[in-house]
CSV table of C-alpha atoms in Angstrom, one decimal:
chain,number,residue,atom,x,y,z
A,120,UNK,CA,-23.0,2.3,-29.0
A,121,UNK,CA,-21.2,4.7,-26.7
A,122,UNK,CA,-17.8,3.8,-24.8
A,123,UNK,CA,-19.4,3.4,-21.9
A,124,UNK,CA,-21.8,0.7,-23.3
A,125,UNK,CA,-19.4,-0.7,-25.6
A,126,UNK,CA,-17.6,-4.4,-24.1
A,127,UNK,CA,-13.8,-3.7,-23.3
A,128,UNK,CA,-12.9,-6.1,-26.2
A,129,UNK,CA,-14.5,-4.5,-29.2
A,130,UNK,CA,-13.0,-1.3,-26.9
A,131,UNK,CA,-9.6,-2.5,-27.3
A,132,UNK,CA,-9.2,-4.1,-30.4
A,133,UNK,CA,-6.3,-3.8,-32.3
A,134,UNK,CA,-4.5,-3.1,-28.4
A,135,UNK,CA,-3.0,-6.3,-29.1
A,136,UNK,CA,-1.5,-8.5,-25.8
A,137,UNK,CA,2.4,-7.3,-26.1
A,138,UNK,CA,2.9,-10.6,-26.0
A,139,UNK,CA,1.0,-14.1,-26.2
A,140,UNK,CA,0.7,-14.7,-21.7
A,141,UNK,CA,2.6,-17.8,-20.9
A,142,UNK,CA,4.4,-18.4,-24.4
A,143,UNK,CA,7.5,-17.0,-23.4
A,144,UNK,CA,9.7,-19.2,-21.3
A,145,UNK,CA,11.1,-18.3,-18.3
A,146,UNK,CA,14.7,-16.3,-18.2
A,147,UNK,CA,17.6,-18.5,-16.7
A,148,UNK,CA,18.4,-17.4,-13.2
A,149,UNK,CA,21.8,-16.1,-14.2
A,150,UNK,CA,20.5,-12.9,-16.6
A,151,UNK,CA,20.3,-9.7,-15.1
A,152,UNK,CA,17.4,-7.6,-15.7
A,153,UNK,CA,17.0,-4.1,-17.0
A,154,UNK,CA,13.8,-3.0,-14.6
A,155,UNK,CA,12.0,0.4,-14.5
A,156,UNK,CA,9.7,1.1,-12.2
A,157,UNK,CA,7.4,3.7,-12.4
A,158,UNK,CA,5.4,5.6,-9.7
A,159,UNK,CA,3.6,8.6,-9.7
A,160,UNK,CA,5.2,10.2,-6.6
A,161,UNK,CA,8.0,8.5,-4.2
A,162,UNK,CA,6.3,10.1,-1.1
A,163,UNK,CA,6.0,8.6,2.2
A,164,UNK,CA,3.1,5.5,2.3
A,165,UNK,CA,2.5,2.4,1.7
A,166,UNK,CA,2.6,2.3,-2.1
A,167,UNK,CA,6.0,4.3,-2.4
A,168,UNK,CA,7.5,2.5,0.3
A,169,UNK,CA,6.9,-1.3,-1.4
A,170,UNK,CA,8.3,0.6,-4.8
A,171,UNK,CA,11.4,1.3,-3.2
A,172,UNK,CA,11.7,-2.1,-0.6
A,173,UNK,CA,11.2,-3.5,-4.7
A,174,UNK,CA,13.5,-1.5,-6.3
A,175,UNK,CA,16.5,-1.9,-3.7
A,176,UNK,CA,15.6,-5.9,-3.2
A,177,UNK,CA,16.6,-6.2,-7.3
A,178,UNK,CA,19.6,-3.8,-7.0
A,179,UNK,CA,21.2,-5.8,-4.4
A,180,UNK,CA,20.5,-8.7,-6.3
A,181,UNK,CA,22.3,-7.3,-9.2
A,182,UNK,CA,19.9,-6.0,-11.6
A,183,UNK,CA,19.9,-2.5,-13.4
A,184,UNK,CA,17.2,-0.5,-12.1
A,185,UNK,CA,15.8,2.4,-12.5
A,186,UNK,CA,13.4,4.7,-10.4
A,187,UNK,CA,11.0,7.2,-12.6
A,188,UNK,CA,8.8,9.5,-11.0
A,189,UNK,CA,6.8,12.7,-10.6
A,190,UNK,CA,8.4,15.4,-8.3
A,191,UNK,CA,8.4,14.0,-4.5
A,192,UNK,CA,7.5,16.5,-1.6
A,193,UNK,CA,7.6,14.9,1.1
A,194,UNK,CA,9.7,12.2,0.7
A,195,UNK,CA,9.7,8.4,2.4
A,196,UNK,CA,13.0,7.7,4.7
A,197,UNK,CA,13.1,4.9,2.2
A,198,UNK,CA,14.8,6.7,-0.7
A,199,UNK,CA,17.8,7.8,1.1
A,200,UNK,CA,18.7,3.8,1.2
A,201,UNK,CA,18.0,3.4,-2.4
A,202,UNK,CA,20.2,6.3,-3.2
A,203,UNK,CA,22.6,4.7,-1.7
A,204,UNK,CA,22.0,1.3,-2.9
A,205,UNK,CA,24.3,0.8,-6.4
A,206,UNK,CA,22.4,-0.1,-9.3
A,207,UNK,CA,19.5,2.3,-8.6
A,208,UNK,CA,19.0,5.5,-11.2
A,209,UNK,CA,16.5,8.0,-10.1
A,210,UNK,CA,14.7,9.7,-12.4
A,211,UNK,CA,12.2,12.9,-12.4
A,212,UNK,CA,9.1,13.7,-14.8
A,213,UNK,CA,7.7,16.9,-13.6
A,214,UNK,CA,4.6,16.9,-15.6
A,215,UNK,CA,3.6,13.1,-13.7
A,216,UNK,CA,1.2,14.2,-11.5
A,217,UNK,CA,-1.2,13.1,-9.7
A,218,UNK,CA,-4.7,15.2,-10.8
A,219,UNK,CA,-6.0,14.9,-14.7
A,220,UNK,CA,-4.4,17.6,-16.7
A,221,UNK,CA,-4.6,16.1,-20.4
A,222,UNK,CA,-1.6,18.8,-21.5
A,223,UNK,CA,0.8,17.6,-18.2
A,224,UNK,CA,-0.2,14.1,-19.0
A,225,UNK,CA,0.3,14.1,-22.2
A,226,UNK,CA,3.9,15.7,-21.9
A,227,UNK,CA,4.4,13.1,-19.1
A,228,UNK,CA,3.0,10.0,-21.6
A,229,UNK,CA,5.3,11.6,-24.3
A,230,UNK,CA,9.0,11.9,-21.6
A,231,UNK,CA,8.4,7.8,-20.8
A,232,UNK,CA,7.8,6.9,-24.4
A,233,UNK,CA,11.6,8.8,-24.5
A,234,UNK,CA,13.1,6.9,-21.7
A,235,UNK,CA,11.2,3.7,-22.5
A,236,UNK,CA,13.3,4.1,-26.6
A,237,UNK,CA,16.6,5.5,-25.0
A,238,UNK,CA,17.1,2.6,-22.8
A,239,UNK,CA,16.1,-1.0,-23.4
A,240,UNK,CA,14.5,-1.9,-20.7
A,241,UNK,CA,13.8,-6.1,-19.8
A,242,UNK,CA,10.9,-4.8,-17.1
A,243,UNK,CA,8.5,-1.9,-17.5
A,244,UNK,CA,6.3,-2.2,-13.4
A,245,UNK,CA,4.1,0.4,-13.0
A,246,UNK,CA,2.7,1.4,-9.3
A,247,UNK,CA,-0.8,3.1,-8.9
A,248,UNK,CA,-3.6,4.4,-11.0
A,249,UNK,CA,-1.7,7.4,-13.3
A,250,UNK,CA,1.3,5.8,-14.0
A,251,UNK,CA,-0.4,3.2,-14.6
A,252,UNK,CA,-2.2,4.5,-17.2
A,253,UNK,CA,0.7,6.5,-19.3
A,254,UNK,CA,2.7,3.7,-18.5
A,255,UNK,CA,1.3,1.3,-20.1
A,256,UNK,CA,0.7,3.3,-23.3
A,257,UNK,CA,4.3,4.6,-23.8
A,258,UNK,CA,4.8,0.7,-23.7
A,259,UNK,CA,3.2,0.5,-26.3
A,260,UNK,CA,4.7,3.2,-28.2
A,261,UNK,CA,7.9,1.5,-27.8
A,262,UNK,CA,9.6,-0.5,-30.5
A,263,UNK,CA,11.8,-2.4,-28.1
A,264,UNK,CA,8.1,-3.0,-25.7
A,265,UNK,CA,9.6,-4.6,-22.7
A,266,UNK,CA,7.3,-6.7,-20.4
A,267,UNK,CA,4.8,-4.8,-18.2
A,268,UNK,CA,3.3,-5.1,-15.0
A,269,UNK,CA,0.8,-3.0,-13.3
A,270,UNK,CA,0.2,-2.9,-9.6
A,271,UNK,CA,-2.5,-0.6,-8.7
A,272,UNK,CA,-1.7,-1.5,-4.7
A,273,UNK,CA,-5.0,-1.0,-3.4
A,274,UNK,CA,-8.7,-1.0,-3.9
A,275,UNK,CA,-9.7,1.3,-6.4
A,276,UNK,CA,-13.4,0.0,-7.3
A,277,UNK,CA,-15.1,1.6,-3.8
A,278,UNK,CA,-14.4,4.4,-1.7
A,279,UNK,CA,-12.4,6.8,-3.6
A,280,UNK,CA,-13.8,8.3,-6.9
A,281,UNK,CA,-17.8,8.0,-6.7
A,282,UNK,CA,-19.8,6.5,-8.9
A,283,UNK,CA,-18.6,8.1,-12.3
A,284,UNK,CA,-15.4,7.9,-10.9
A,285,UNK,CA,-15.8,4.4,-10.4
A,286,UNK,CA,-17.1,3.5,-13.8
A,287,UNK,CA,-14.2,5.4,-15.8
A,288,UNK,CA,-11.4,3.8,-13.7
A,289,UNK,CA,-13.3,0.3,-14.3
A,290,UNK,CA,-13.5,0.7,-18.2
A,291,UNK,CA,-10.0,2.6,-18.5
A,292,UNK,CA,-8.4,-1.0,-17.1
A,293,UNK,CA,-10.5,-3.0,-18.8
A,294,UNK,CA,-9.5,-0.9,-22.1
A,295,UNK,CA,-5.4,-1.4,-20.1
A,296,UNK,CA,-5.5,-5.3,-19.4
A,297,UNK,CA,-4.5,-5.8,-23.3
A,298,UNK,CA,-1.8,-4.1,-22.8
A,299,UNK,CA,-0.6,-5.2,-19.3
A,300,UNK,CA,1.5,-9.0,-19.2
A,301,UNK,CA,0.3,-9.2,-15.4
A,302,UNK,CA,-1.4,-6.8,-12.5
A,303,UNK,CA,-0.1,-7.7,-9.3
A,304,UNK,CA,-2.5,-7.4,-6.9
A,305,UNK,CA,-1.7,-7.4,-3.2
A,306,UNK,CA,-4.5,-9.9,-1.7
A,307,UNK,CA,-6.8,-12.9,-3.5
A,308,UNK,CA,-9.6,-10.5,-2.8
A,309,UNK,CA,-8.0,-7.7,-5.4
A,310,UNK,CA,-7.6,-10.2,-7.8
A,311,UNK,CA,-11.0,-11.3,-7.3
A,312,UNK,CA,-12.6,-7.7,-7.5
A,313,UNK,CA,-10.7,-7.1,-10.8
A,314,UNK,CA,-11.6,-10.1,-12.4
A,315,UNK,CA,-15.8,-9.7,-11.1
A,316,UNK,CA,-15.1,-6.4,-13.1
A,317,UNK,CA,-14.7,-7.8,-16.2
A,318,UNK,CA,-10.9,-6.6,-15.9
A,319,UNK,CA,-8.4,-9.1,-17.7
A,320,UNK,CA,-8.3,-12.8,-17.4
A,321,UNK,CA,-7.4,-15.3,-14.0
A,322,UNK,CA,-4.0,-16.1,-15.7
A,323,UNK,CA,-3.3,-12.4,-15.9
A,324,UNK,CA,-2.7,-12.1,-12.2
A,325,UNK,CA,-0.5,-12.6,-9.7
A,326,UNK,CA,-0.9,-11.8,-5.9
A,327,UNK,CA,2.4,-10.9,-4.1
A,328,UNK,CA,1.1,-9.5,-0.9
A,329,UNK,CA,3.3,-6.1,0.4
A,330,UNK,CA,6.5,-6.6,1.9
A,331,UNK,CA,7.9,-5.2,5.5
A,332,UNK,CA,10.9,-4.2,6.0
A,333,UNK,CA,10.6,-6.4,9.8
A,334,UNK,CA,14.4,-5.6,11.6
A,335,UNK,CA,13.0,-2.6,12.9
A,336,UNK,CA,10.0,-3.3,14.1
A,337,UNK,CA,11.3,-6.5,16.1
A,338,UNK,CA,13.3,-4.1,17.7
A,339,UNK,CA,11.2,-1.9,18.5
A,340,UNK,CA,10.2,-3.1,21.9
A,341,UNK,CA,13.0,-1.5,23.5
A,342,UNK,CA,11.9,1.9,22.6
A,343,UNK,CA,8.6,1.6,24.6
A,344,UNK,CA,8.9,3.1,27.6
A,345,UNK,CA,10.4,6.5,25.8
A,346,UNK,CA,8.0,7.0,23.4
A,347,UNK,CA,5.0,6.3,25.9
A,348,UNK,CA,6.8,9.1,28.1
A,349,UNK,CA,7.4,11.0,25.3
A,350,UNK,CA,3.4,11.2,24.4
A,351,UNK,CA,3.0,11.8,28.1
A,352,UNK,CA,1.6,8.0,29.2
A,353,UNK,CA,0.8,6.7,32.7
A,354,UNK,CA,1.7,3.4,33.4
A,355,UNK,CA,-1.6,2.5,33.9
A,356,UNK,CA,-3.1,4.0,30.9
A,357,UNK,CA,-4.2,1.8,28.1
A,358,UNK,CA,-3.7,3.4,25.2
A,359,UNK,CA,-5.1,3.0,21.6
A,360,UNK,CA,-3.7,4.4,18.3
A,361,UNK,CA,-3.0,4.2,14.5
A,362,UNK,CA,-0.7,5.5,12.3
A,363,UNK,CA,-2.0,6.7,9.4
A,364,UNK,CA,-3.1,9.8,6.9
A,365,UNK,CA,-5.6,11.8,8.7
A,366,UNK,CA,-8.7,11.5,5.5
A,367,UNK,CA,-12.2,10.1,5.6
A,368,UNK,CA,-11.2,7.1,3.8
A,369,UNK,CA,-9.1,5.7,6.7
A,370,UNK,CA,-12.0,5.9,8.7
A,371,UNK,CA,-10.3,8.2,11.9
A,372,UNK,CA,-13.7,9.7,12.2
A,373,UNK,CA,-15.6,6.5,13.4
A,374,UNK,CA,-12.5,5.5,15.1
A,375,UNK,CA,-12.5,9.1,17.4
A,376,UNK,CA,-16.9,8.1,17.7
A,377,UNK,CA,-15.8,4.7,18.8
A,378,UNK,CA,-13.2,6.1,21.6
A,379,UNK,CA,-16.2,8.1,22.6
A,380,UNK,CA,-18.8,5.6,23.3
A,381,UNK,CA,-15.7,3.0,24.7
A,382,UNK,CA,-14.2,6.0,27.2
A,383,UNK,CA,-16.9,6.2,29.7
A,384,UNK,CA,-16.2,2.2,30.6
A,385,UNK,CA,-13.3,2.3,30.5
A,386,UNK,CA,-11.7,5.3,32.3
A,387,UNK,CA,-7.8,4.1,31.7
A,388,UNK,CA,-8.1,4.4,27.9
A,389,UNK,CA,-6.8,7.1,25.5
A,390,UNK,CA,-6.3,7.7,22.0
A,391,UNK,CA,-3.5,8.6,19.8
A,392,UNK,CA,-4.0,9.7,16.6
A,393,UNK,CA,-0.6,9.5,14.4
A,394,UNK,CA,-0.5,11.7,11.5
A,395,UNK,CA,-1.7,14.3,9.7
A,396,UNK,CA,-4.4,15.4,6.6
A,397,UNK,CA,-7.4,17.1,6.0
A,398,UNK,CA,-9.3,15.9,8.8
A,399,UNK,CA,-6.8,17.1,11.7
A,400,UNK,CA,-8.7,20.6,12.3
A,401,UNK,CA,-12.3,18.8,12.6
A,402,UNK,CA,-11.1,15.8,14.4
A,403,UNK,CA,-9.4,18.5,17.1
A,404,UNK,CA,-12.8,20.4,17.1
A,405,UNK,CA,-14.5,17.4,17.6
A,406,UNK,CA,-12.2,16.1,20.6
A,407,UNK,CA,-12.8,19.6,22.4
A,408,UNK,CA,-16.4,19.0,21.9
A,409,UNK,CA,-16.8,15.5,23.3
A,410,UNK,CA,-14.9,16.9,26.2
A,411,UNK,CA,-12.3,14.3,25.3
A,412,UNK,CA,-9.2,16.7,25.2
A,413,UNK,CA,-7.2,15.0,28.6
A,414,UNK,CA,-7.7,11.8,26.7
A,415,UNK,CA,-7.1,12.3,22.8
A,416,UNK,CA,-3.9,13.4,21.1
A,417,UNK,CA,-3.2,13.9,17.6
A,418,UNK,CA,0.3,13.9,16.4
A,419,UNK,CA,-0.9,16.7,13.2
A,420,UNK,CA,2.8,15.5,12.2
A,421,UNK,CA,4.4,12.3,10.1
A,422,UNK,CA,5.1,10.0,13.1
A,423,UNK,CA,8.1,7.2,12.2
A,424,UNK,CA,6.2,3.4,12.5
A,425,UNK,CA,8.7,2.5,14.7
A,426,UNK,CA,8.7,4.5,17.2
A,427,UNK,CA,5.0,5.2,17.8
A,428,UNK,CA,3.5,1.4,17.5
A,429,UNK,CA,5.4,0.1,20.3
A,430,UNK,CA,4.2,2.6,22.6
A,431,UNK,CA,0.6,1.7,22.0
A,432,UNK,CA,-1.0,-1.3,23.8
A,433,UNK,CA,-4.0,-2.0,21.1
A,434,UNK,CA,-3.9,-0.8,17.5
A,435,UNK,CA,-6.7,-0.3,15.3
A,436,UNK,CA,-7.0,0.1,11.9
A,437,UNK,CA,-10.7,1.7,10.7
A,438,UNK,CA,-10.5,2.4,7.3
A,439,UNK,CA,-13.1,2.0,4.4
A,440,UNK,CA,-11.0,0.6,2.2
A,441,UNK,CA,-7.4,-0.6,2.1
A,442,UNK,CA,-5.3,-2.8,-0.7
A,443,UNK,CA,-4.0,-5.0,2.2
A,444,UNK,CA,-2.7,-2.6,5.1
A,445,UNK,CA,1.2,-2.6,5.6
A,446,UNK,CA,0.5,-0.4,9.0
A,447,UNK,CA,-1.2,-3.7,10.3
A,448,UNK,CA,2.3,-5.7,9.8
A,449,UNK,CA,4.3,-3.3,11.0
A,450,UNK,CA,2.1,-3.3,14.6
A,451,UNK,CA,2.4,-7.2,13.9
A,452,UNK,CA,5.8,-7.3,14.1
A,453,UNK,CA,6.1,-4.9,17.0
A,454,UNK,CA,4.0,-7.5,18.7
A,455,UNK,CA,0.7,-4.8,19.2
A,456,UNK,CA,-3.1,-6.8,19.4
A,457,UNK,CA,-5.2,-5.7,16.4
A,458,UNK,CA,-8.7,-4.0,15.8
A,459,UNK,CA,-9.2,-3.7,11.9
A,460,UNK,CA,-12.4,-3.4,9.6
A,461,UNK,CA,-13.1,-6.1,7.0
A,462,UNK,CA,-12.0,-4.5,4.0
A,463,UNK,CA,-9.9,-5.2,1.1
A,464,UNK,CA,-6.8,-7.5,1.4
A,465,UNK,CA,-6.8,-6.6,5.5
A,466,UNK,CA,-8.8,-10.1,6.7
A,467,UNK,CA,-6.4,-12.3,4.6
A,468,UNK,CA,-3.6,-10.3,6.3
A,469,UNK,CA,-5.3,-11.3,9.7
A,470,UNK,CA,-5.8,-14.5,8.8
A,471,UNK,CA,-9.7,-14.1,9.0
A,472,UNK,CA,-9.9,-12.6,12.3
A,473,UNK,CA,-7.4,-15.4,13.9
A,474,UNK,CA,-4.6,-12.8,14.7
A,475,UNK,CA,-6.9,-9.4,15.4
A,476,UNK,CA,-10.5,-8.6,15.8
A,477,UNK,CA,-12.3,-7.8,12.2
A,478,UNK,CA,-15.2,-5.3,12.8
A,479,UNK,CA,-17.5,-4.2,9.7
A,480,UNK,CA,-16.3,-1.0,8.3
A,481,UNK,CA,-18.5,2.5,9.6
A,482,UNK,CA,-19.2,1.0,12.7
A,483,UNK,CA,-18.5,2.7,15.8
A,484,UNK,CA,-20.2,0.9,17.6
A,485,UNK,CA,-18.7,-2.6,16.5
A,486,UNK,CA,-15.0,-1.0,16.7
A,487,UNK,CA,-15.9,0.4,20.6
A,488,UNK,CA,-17.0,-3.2,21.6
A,489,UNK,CA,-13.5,-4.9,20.2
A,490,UNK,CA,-11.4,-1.9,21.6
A,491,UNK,CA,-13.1,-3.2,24.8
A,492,UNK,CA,-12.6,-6.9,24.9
A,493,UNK,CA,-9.1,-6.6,24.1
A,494,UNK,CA,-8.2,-3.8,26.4
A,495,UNK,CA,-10.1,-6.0,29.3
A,496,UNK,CA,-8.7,-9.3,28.7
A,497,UNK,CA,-4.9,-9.4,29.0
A,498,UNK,CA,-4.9,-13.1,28.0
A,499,UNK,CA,-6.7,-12.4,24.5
A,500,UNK,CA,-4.2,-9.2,23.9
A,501,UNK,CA,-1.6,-11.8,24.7
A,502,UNK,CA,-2.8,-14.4,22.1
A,503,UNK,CA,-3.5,-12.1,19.6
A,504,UNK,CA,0.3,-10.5,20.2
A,505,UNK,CA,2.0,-14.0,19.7
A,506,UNK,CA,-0.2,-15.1,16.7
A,507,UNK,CA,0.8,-11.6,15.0
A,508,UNK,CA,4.8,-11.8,15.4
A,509,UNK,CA,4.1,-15.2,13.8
A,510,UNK,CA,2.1,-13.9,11.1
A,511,UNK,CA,4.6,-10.9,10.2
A,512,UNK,CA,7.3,-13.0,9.3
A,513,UNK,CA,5.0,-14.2,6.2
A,514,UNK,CA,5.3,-10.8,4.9
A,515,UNK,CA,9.0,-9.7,4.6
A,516,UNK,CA,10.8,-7.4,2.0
A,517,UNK,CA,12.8,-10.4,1.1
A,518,UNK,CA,9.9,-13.1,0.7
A,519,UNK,CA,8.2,-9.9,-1.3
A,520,UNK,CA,11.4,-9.7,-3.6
A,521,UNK,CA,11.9,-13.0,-4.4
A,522,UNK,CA,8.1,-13.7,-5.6
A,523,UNK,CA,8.8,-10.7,-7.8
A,524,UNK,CA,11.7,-11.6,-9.5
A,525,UNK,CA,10.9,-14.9,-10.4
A,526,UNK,CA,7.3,-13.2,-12.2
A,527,UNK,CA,9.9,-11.0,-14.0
A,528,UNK,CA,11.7,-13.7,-15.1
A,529,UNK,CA,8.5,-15.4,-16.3
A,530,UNK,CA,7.6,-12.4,-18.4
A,531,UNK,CA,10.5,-10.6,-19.7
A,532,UNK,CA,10.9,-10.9,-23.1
């Protein structure tokens, strides 16, 4: 029978669990922990950013903790307030990086083994799909094998790899869950794709969903009428953005179609594209070519959340796939009315629809008609405003932190 065939049991047997789930009881409240957290690359997004919001929540909170990762290159404003938070140590593997190179990875595999056996640690929490994976097997490797975690912080099983791709990220976790005391996922939804995999067990999991960093954004209101001069706004215009990496997975292409078939209604609106990737180049091209260049911007630059959401008046979020969308609390919290696709963790984060329009994902059409509705009914972009300040405050750093120490607590050894 061939790997690929072959049930994940019989795949990894004699990966025994590093410990019996559930048989160890829960730490008193007074013990510090000993965490490391391990990350691929500390760069700016989503995933680094809940890393650090993690890492700094259990420093302040007393706890030794420890930040290991691959070399950063364009770094999240986020590490300059760990670095200066006491009880954080950073760390640097060169050879963690993101593409497959079997000689890098296995150097990398082989330098957390080291750390892992030079300092006992009570909490080994891994973040994303490559550390993940070496991770979880220099765990192993370790005498001392301290409890591990694994959160993969978004939707891995659609969207990203094709369908090889797919299938070898499915069967390397379900080879991993042995060896993993929970995966965190962000939403009930990624715990429910996992588990329809045939990826662990129910009791494996634990859903913490994301957590904001809110002050700012609350504040941000303040900065509107700058930052809307500042991108060169009427007061009359309407205008629609998002804030995010400029690829074909966040769905900017259908969002730029949408604008197009939503503009000639609506003669107010424009479109601001914040950030940069790949797509920039076409997506300018395409903007000249729709005759659409008076009305679209693109930032081609990393735009700070808080000072380009509260110049916006709608938001949308258009991507194919997304572990639960932190953008969409940040705009929350800034008080912006929603348009997002029904993907991943994003309609539990909306509360099904109740605090931003949910439009099927690749639908231009769909995501025109919402942009509509909401930039032509002030009493709708009012209601949807209120219920999303509400619905923010259900996702803070601290709420976040506080979940997550009391699973390490239930785990550690």
């Amino acid at each position: 029978m061939s790997a690929a065939a072959m049930p994940a049991p019989a795949i990894a047997r004699g990966l025994a669990p590093m410990r019996e789930r559930g048989r160890a009881a829960a730490l008193p409240r007074g013990r510090r922990l000993a965490i490391l957290h391990l990350i691929t690359r500390l760069e700016r997004g989503g995933s680094s950013d809940c890393t650090l919001l993690q890492a700094i929540g259990a420093a302040r909170r007393g706890h030794r903790v420890t930040l290991l990762s691959g070399e950063t290159l364009s770094p999240s404003p986020l590490i300059e307030r760990a670095r200066a938070q006491s009880g954080i140590t950073f760390r640097t593997i060169p050879d963690l990086i993101r593409r497959p190179s079997p000689l890098r990875d296995l150097a990398a595999l082989i330098a957390i083994a080291r750390i892992l056996r030079e300092s006992r640690f009570d909490i080994l929490h891994t973040h994303t799909s490559k550390a993940g994976v070496l991770g979880r097997l220099a765990a192993r490797l370790t005498p001392s094998r301290p409890a591990v975690l694994h959160q993969p912080h978004g939707h891995l099983f659609y969207g990203y790899y094709g369908v090889v791709g797919t299938a070898l990220v499915t069967l390397a976790e379900r080879i991993l869950a042995p060896l993993t005391d929970r995966t965190i996922t962000l939403s009930r939804r990624g715990t429910e794709e996992h588990l329809r995999r045939g990826i662990g067990r129910p009791g494996d999991y634990a859903s913490i969903p994301s957590g904001v960093d809110l002050g700012p954004f609350r504040r941000a209101a303040r900065r509107r009428e700058p930052e809307r001069a500042r991108l060169g706004c009427r007061p009359s215009d309407v205008l629609v953005g998002t804030l995010c990496r400029l690829e074909p997975i966040k769905g900017v292409e259908d969002l730029l179609a949408a604008f197009a078939l939503a503009a000639p209604d609506r003669p107010s609106l424009r479109l601001h594209l914040a950030g940069d990737g790949p797509l920039a180049g076409a997506l300018e091209g395409r903007v000249r070519a729709l005759g659409l260049a008076g009305r679209v911007t693109i930032a081609r630059s990393w735009v700070p959340p808080e000072t380009i959401l509260p110049a916006l008046d709608l938001f949308v979020l258009a991507s194919h796939n997304e572990g639960m969308g932190r953008v969409l609390i940040e705009a929350m919290a800034c008080g912006r009315p929603i348009v997002a696709t029904s993907v991943g963790g994003v309609p539990e984060v909306l509360e099904e629809g109740r605090c931003g329009l949910l439009v099927p994902p690749s639908d231009a059409r769909a995501i025109a008609d919402a942009i509509l509705r909401i930039s032509g009914d002030t009493r709708l972009s009012s209601t949807l405003s209120e219920r999303g300040r509400r619905r923010a405050l259900s996702f803070g750093a601290g709420r976040m932190n506080r979940e997550l120490l009391r699973l390490y607590r239930s785990v550690a050894p």
